[in-house]
Each structure stands twice: as structure tokens, then as C-alpha cells.
CSV table of C-alpha atoms in Angstrom, one decimal:
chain,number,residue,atom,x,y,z
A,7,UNK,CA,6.7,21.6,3.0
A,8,UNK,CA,5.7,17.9,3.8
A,9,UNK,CA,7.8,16.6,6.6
A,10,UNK,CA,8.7,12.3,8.1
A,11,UNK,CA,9.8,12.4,11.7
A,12,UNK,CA,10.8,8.8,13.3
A,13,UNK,CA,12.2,8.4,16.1
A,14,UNK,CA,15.5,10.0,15.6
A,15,UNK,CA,17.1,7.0,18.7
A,16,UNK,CA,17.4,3.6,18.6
A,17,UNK,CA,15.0,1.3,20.3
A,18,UNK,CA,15.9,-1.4,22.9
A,19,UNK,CA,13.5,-3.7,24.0
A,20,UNK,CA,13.3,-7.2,25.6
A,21,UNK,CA,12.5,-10.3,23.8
A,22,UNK,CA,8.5,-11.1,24.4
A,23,UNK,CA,7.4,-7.1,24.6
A,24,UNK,CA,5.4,-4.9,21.6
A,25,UNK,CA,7.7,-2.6,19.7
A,26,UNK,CA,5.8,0.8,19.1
A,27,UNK,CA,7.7,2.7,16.2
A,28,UNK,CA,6.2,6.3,15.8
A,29,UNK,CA,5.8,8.1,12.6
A,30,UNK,CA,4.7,11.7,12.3
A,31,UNK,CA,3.6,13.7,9.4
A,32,UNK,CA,3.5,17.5,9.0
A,33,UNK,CA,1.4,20.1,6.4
A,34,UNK,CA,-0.1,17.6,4.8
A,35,UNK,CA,-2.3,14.3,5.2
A,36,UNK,CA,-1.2,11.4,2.7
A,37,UNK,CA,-4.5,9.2,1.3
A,38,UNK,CA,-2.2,5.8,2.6
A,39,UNK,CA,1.0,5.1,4.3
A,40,UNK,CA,3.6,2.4,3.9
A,41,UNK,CA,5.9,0.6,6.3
A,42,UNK,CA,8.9,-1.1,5.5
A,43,UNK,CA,11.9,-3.6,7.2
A,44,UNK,CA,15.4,-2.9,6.6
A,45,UNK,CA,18.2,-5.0,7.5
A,46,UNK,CA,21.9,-3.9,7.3
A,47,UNK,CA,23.0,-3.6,3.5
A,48,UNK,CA,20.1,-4.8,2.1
A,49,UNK,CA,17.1,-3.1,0.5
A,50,UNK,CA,13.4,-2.1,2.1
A,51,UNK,CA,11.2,-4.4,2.0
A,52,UNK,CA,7.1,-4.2,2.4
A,53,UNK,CA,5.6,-4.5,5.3
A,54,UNK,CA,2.0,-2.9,5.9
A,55,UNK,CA,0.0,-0.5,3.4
A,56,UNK,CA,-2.9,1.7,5.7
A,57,UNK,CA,-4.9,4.0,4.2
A,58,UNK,CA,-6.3,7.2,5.9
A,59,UNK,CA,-9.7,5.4,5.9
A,60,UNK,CA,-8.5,2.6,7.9
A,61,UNK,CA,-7.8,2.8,12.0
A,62,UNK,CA,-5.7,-0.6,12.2
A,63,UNK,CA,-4.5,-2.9,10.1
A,64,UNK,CA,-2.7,-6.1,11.1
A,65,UNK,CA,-0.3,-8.6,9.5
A,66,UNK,CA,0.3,-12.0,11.9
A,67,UNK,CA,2.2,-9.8,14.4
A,68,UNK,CA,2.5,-6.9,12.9
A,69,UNK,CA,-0.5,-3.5,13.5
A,70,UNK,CA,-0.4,-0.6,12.2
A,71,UNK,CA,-2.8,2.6,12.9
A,72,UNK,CA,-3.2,5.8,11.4
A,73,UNK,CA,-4.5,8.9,13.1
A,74,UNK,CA,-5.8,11.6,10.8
A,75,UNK,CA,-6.2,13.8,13.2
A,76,UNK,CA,-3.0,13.6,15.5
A,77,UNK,CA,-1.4,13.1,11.7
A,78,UNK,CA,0.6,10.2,13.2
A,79,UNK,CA,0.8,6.6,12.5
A,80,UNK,CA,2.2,3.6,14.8
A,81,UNK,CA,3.6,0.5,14.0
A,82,UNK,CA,3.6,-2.1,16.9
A,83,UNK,CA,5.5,-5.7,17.0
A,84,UNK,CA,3.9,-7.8,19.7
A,85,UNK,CA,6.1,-11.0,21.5
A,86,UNK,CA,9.3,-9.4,19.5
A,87,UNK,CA,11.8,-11.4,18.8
A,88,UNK,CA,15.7,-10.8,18.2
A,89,UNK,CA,15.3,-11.2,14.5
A,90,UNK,CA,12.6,-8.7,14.2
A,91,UNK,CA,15.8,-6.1,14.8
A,92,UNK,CA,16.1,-4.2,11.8
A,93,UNK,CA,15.8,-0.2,10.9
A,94,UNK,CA,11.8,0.2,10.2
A,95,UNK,CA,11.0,2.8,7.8
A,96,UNK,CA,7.7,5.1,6.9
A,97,UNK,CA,6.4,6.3,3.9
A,98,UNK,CA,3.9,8.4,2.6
A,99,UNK,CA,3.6,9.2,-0.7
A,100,UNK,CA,4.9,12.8,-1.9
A,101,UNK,CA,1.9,15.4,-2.0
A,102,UNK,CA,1.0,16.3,-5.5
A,103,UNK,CA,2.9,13.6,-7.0
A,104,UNK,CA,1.9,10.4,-5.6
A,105,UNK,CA,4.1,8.1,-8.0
A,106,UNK,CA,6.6,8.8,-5.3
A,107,UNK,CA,7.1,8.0,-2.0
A,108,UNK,CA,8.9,10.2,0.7
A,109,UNK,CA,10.8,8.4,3.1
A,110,UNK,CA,11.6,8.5,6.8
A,111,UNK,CA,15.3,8.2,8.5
A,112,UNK,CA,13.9,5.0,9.7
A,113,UNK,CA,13.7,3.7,13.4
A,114,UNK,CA,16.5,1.3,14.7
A,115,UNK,CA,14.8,-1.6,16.9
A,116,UNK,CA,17.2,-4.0,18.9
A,117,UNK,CA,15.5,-6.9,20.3
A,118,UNK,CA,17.4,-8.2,23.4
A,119,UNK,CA,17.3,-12.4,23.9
F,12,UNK,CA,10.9,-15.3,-10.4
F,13,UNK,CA,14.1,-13.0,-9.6
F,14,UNK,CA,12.7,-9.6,-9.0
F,15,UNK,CA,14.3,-6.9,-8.9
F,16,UNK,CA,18.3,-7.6,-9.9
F,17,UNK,CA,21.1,-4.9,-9.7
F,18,UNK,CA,24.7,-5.2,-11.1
F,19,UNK,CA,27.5,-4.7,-10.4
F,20,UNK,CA,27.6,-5.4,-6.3
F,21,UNK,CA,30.7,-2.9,-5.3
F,22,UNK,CA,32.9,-1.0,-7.8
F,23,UNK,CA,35.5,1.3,-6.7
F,24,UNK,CA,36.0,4.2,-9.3
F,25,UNK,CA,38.7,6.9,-9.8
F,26,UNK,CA,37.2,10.7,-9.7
F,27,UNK,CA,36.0,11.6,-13.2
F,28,UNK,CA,35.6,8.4,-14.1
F,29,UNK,CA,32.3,6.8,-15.6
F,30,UNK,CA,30.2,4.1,-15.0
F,31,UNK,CA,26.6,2.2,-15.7
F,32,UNK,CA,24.6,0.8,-13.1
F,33,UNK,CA,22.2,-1.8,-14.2
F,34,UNK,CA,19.2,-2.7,-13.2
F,35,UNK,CA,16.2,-5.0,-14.3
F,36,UNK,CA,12.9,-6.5,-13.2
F,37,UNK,CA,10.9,-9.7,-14.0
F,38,UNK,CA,7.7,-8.6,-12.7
F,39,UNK,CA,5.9,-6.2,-15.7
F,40,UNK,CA,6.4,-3.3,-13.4
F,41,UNK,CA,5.8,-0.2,-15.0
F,42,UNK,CA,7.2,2.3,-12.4
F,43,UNK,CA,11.4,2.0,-11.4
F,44,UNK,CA,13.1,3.8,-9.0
F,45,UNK,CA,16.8,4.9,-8.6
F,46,UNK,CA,17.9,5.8,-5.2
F,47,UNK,CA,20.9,6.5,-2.8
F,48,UNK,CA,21.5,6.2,0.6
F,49,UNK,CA,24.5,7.3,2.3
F,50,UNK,CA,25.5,6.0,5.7
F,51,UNK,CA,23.1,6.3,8.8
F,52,UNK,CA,20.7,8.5,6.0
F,53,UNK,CA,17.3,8.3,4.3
F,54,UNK,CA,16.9,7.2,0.9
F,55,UNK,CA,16.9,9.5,-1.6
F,56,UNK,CA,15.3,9.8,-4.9
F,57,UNK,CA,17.7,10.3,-7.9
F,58,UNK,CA,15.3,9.6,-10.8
F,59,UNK,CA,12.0,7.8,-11.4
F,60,UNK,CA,10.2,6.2,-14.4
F,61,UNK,CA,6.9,5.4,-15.2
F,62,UNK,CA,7.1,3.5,-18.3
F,63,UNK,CA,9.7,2.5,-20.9
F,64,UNK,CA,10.2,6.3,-22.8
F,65,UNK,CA,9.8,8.8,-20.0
F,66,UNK,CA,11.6,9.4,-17.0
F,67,UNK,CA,12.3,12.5,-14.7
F,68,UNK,CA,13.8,13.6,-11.7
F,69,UNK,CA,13.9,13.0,-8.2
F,70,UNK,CA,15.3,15.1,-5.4
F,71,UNK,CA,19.2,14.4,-6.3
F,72,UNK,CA,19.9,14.1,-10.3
F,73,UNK,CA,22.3,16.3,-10.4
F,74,UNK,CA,25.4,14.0,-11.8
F,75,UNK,CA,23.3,11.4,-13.1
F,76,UNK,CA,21.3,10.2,-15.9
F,77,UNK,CA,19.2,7.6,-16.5
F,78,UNK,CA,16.9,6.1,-19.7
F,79,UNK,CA,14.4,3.6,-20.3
F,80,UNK,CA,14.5,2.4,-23.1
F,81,UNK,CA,12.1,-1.4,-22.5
F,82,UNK,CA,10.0,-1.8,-19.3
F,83,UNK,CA,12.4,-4.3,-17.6
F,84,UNK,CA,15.7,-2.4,-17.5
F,85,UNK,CA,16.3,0.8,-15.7
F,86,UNK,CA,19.9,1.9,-16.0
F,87,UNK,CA,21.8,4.8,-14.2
F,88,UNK,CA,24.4,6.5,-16.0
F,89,UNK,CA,27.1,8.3,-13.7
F,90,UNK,CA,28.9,10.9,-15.6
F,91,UNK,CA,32.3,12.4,-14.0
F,92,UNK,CA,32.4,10.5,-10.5
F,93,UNK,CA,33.4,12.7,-7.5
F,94,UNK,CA,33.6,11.3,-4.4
F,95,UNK,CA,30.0,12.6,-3.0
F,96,UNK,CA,28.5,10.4,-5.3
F,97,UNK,CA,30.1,7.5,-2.7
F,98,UNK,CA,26.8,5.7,-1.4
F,99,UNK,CA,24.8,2.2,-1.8
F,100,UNK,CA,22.3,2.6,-4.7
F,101,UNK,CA,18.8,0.9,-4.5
F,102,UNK,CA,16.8,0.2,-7.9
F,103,UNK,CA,12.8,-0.4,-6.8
F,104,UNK,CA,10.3,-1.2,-9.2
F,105,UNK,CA,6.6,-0.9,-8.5
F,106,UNK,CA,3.4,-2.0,-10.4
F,107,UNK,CA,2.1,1.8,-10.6
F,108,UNK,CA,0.5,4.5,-7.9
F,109,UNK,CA,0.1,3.8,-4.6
F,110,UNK,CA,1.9,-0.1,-5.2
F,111,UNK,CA,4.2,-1.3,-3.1
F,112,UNK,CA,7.9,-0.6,-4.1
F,113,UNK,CA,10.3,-4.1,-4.4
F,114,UNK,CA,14.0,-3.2,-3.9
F,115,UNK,CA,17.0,-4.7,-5.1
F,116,UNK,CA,20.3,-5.6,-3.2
F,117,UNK,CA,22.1,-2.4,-3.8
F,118,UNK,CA,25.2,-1.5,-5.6
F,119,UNK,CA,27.8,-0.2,-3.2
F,120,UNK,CA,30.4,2.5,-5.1
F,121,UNK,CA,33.4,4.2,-3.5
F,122,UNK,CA,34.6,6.9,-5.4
F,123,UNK,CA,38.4,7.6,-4.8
């Protein structure tokens, strides 16, 4: 069945360096994928939609790639900053039902001042 | 332009208990989402609609029920609480396939 994998352990990096957040996907390979920001108690919120037809895509600080073919997609934050600490998530939509989205654990990224 | 809205915030409930979680959204969205997510966990899918009149279910319904009754309200009907149903529940909404989903705050329920 399809399969998320994130990095399972929290992320600590320096103020100023790129985050890169890992995402991998398994028996399947999802037309577009979707990042998302979580802060503590709150709800997701959007980040980045890439589609499997696009290598990059970049919002202000934010890029995100997607390799068909290693069936992985990376999510890098470049001159991070302590309020870009949060829980990142991925998602793909389901296979043969793409109304829904299957979600990651997340990733936990700590951004030292 | 509110969004997506979810009431009540917390609620602590007694086992066997009922209760109604409401949501609704302002932005003509025709899909809705219910979800849960228990501590240090993914979210998971309870039930999903995509459009006022038809619903069905996610990876978790057992225990809950939902309806749709209009396209801005979404509500989740727990029936019998037990105390694995205590988690934070997201309502999303999204304008249809492949959209991006907009979350709510979240309910928080304990269920002693």
C-alpha cells in the first residue's frame, strides 16, 4: 500500500542555514504533492503545491523539488530563522481517490538564535 | 472573511456521553474534512464530504457520524464517547481535487 516517510527525528539547525526536510513515497507516484506548516495546537497550513511535472518550485524562501524517479521530494528553508520552527508536514494525495490527501508524521525543525 | 471556524474549543465529556462538533466555512468550498490527531501522531481522516448531501468515510469512522446537510457546515456527531476518542479534531475545507486544504483551530476533547 502507499506509504509517507519523514524524518522520524527532530531537526536542529542554526539561525542563517537551509533546512532540508525529506519526504519519501513508496508503491506509488502521486500527480502533485503538498507541504504544509504546523505550529503547536494549531491547524496545517499551505505552504507549496509541486506537481510531478515540475523539478522546483519556490516561494520567497521557501523550494521545493520532486524527484519522480528517486520518488522523494525535498523541502529547503534558506537563512532560517527561529520562527520558521514548526512541525512541516507532506502530502500526497491518496492513490485512486485523489479527493484525499494522505499525510506524513511531519518533521520537527528547531531553529537555534 | 473568517475561514474555516470550529466550536466548541475544549470540552471534557464523561464516557458514553454525546456530543456535536461544529464546523463551518465562508469560502464556497465544496469539499470538508474531519480529522483527528492524537499527541506526537499524523492526522487522520474520520470522514470527508464533497458536497452538501453526500459524505463517506475516512480511515477512522468507527464512533462517529457526520452530515451535510448546506455547503458551509460540516458537523461531527460523536455517539457514546470512550476515552480513545481523546484527541484535537481538525475541520479543513477545500475548493475540490487537488486544492489546497484550509484548517481550522481544532477542538480539543478529553473523554473521562
Amino acid at each position: 500500500s502507499q506509504k509517507i516517510e519523514q524524518n522520524s527525528e527532530a531537526l536542529n539547525i542554526q539561525e542563517g542555514k537551509t533546512a532540508t526536510l525529506t519526504c519519501n513515497y513508496t508503491n506509488y507516484s502521486p500527480a502533485y504533492l503538498q507541504w504544509y506548516r504546523q505550529d503547536p495546537g494549531r491547524g496545517p497550513v499551505f505552504l507549496l503545491l509541486i506537481r510531478e511535472n515540475e523539478k522546483e518550485k519556490r516561494k520567497e524562501r521557501l523550494k521545493v523539488t520532486f524527484d519522480t524517479t528517486l520518488k522523494q521530494s525535498l523541502f529547503h528553508i534558506t537563512a532560517s530563522q527561529p520562527a520558521d520552527s514548526a512541525t512541516y508536514l507532506c502530502a500526497p494525495p491518496s492513490a485512486g481517490n485523489n479527493r484525499k490527501l494522505i499525510w506524513g508524521l511531519g518533521t520537527s525543525l528547531g531553529v537555534n538564535p | 472573511n473568517a475561514g474555516v471556524t470550529q466550536t466548541p474549543k475544549f470540552r471534557i465529556l464523561k464516557i458514553g456521553q454525546s456530543m456535536t462538533l461544529q464546523c463551518t466555512q465562508d469560502m464556497n468550498h465544496n469539499y470538508m474534512y474531519w480529522y483527528r490527531q492524537d499527541p506526537g501522531m499524523g492526522l487522520k481522516l474520520i470522514y470527508y464530504s464533497v458536497g452538501a448531501g453526500i459524505t463517506d468515510k475516512g480511515e477512522v469512522p468507527n464512533g462517529y457520524n457526520v452530515s451535510r446537510s448546506t455547503t458551509e457546515d460540516f458537523p461531527l456527531r460523536l455517539e457514546l464517547a470512550a476515552p480513545s476518542q481523546t484527541s484535537v479534531y481538525f475541520c479543513a475545507s477545500s475548493p475540490g481535487t487537488g486544492g489546497t486544504q484550509y484548517f481550522g483551530p481544532g477542538t480539543r476533547l478529553l473523554v473521562l
